[in-house]
Coordinates of C-alpha atoms in Angstrom, one line a residue:
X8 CA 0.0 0.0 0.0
X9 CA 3.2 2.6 0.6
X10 CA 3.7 2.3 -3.3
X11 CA 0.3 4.1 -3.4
X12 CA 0.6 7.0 -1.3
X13 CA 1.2 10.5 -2.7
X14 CA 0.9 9.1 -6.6
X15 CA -1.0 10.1 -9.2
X16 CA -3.6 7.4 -10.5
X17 CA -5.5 9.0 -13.5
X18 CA -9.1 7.1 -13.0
X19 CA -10.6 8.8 -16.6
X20 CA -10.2 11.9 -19.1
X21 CA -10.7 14.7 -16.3
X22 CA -10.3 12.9 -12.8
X23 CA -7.6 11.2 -11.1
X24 CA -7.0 11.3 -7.3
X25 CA -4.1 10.8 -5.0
X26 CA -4.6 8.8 -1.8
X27 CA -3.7 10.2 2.0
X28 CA -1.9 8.5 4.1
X29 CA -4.3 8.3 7.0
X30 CA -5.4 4.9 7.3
X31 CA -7.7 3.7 10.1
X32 CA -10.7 1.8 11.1
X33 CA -13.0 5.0 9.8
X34 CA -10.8 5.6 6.6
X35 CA -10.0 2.5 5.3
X36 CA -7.0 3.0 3.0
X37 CA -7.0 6.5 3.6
X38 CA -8.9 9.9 2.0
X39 CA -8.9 9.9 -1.7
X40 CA -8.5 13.6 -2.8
X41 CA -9.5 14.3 -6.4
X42 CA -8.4 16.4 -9.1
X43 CA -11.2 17.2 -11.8
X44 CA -10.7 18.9 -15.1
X45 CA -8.0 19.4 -17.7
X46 CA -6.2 22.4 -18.1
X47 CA -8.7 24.4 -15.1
X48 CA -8.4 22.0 -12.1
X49 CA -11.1 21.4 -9.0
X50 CA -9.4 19.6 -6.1
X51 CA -12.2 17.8 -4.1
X52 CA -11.8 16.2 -0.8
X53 CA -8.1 18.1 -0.5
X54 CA -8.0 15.8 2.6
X55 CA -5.9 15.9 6.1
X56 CA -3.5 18.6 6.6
X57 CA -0.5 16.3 6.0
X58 CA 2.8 18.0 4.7
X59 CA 3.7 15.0 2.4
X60 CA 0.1 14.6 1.1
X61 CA -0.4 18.4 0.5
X62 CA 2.5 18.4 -1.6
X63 CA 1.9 15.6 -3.7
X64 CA -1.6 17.6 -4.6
X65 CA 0.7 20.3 -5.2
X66 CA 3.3 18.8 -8.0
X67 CA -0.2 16.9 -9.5
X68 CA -1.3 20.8 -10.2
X69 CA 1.8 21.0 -12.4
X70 CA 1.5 24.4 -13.1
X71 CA -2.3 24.6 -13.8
X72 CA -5.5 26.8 -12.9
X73 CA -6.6 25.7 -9.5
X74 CA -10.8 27.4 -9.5
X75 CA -11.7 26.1 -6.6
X76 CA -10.6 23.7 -3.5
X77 CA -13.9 22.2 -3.1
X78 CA -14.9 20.0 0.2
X79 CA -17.6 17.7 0.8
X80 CA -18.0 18.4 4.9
X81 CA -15.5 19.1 7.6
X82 CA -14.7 16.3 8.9
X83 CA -10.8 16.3 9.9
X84 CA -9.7 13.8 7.2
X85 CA -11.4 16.1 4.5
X86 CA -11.3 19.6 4.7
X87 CA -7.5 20.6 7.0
X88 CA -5.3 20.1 3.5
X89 CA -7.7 23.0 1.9
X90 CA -5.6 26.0 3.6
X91 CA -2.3 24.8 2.5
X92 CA -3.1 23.7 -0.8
X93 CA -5.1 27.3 -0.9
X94 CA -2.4 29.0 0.5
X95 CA 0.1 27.5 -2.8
X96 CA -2.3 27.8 -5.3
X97 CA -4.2 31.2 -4.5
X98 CA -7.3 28.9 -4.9
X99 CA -10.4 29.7 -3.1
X100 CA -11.9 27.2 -0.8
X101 CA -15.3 26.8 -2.0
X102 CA -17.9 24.1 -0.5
X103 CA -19.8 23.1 1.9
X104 CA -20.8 25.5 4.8
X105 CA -18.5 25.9 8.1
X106 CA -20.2 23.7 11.3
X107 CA -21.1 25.9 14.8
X108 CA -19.0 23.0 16.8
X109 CA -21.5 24.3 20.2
X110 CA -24.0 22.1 18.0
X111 CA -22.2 19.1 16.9
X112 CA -21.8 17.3 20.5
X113 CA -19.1 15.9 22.0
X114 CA -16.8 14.5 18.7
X115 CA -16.6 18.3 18.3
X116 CA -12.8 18.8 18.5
X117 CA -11.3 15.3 17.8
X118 CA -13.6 15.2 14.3
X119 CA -14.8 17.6 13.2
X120 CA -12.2 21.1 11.2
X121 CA -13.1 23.9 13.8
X122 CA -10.9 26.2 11.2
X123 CA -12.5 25.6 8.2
X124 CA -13.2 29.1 6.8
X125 CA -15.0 28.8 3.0
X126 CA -14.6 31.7 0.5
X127 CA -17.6 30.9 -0.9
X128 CA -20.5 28.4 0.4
X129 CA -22.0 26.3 -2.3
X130 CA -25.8 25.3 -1.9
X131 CA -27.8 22.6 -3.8
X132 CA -27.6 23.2 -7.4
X133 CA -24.7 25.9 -7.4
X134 CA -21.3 24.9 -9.1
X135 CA -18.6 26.1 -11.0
X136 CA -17.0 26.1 -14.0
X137 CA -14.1 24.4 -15.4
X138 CA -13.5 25.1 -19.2
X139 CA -16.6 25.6 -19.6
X140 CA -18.5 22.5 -17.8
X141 CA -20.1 22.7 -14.7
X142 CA -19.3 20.8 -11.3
X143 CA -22.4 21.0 -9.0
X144 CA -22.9 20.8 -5.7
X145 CA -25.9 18.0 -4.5
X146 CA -26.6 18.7 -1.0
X147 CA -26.8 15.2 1.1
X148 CA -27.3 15.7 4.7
X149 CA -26.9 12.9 6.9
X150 CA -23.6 12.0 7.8
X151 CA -22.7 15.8 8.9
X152 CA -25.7 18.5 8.3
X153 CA -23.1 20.2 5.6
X154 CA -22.4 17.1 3.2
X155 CA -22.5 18.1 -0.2
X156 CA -21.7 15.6 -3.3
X157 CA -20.3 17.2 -7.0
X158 CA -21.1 16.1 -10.1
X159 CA -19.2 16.4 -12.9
X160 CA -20.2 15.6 -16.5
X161 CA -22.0 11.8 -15.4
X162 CA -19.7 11.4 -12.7
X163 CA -20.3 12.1 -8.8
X164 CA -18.2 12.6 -5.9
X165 CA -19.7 11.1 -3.0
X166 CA -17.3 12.1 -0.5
X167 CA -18.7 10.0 2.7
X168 CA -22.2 10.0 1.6
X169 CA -21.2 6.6 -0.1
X170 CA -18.5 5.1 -0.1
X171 CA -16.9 2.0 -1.9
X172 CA -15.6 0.1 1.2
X173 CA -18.4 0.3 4.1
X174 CA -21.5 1.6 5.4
X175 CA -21.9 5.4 6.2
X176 CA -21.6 6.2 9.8
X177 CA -24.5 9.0 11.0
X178 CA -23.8 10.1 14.5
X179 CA -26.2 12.7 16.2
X180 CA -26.6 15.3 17.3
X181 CA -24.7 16.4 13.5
X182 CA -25.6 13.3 11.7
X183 CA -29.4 12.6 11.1
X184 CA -30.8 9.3 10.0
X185 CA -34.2 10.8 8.7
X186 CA -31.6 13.7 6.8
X187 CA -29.6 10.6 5.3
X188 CA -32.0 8.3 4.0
X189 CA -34.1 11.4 2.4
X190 CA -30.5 12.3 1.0
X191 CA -30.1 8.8 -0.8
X192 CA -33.4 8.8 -2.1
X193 CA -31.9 12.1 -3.8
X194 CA -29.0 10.1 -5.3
X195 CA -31.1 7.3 -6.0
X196 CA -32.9 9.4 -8.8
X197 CA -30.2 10.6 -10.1
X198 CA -28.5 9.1 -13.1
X199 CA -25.1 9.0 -12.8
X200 CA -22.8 6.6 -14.2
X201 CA -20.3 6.0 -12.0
X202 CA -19.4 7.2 -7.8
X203 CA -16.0 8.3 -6.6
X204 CA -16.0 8.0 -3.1
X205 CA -13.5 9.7 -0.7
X206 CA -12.8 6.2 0.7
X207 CA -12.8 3.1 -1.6
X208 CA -13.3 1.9 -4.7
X209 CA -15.4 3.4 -7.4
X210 CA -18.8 2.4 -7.5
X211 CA -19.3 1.2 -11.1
X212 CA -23.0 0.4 -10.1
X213 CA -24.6 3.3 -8.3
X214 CA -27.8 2.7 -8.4
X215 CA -28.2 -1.0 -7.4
X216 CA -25.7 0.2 -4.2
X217 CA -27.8 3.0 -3.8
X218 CA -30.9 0.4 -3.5
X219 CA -29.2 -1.9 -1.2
X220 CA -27.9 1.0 1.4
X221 CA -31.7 1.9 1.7
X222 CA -32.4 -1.6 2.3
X223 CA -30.2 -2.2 4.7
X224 CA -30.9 1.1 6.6
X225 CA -34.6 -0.4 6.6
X226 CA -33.6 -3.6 7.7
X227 CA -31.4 -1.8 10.8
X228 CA -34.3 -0.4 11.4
X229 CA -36.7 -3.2 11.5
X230 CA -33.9 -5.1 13.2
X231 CA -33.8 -2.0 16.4
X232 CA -37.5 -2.5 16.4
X233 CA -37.3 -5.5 16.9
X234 CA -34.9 -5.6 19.6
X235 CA -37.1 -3.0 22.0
X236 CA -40.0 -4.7 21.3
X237 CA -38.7 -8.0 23.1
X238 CA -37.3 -5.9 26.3
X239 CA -36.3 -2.3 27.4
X240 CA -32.5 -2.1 26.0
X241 CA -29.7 1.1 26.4
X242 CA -27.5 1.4 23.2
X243 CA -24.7 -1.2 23.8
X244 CA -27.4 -3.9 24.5
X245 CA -28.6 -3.1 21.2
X246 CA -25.1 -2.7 19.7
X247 CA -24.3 -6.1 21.3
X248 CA -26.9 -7.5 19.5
X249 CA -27.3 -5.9 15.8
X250 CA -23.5 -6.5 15.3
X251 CA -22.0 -9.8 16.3
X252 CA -18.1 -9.5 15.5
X253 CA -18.0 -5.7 15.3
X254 CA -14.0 -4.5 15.2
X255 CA -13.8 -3.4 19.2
X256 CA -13.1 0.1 17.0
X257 CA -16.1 0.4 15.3
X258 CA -18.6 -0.3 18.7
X259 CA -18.8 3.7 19.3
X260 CA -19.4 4.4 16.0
X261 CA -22.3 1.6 15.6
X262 CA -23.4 2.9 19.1
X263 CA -23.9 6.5 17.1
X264 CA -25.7 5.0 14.3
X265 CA -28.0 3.3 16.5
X266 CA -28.6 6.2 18.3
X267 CA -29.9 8.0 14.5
X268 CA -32.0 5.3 14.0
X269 CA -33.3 5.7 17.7
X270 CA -33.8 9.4 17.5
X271 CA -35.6 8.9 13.9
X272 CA -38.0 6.5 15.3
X273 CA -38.6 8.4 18.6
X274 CA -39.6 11.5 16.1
X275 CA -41.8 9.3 14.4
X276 CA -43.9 8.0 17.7
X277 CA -42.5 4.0 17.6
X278 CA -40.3 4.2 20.3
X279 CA -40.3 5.9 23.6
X280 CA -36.8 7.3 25.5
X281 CA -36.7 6.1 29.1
X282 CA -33.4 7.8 30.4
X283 CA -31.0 5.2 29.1
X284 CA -33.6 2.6 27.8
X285 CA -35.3 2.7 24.7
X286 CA -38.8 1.2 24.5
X287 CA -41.1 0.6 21.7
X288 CA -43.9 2.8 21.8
X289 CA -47.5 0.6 22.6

């Protein structure tokens, strides 16, 4: 995987993307930051403010128009890289919308980039240009409140709204089940042809993954219904029993995703909140 990090892969006419180093248990291989267009360049995702990775975005630019440093949310393995990179190119950070960290909850500092300053906020349906085609911003709330996906040409950039090596993790008070399904019903009418995640493979078959994330998020679902309505449970009793073999790593972050599905079905009246037991509703 070292042979990886900091190159160049060119993915198609107009994208290719350099890899992070920043592996994890959240990141898989590491953040995938992307360079879109030919001779005008978009850098999406420019990733975590590593010295090495920001320069290997720097000598892919080779000399070229940087219009805009584009982010998908702040999340620290996304978003860090965009003042450096701004800071060589004279590019302006343009994106999704800065997070109030008072609101986000307790992952404040450790996840989320409290410095992110945009020169312009993009909203759903805004874009750019680049030689003359547009990148658009499609605004997916779920896994942060400020997600946005770009399209480009029949290409989309999913960032962490889909990925092509795991399930998206929603964690509240900032992630929203009810936000994130609604946002893959968005992508699921969409047309694209192929996803480029920040994390993972492409996804040469969008809209049969697409289908199958909203399944299983219903079958979670069902599953969390299921689990209340045979006994009053708190969060790791669910965890505990949804995910047999969960990584050690990953048992906060199923723990948050629970929780999304709890708060959605407490707002929808078919479970009840009992300090640290969850019910289902009668």
């Amino acid at each position: 995987m070292d042979d990886f990090y900091g190159k160049v892969e060119q993915l198609e006419p107009g994208v290719s993307r350099i890899l992070a180093r920043n592996a994890s248990a959240f990141t898989y291989t590491g953040t995938q930051t992307y360079l879109v267009g030919d001779d005008e360049l978009a850098i999406i995702d420019p990733g975590p403010a590593l010295p090495e990775h920001v320069a290997a975005v720097i000598d892919a630019v080779a000399g070229r128009k940087v219009v805009a440093i584009m982010c998908t949310h702040t999340h620290r393995d996304h978003s860090p890289a965009s003042r450096g990179v701004a800071e060589q190119t004279g590019a302006p950070i343009i994106g999704c919308a800065p997070l109030a960290l008072e609101d986000v909850g307790p992952r404040a500092d450790a996840a989320f980039d409290g410095d992110y300053k945009p020169d312009r906020i993009l909203r759903d349906g805004e874009g750019i240009e680049l030689d003359g085609e547009p990148v658009i911003a499609v605004a997916t709330p779920g896994h942060t409140s400020n997600h946005l996906c770009f399209g480009y040409r029949d290409v989309l950039f999913t960032g962490d709204h889909v990925m092509g090596w795991s399930t998206t993790v929603v964690v509240p008070p900032d992630g929203d089940m009810a936000a994130y399904m609604a946002s893959l019903d968005t992508l699921r009418n969409r047309r694209d042809r192929i996803y480029y995640p920040a994390h993972g493979a492409p996804v040469t078959n969008p809209q049969q993954l697409v289908r199958g994330l909203i399944g299983h998020r219903m079958q979670r679902e069902r599953q969390i219904l299921r689990l209340v309505g045979e006994k009053p449970r708190d969060i790791p009793g669910i965890v505990a029993n949804a995910y047999p073999g969960l990584d050690p790593r990953l048992t906060v972050a199923a723990g948050g995703s629970v929780l999304a599905h709890l708060v959605d079905l407490e707002r929808r009246g078919l479970v009840l909140r009992e300090g640290e037991t969850w019910n289902a509703a009668a």
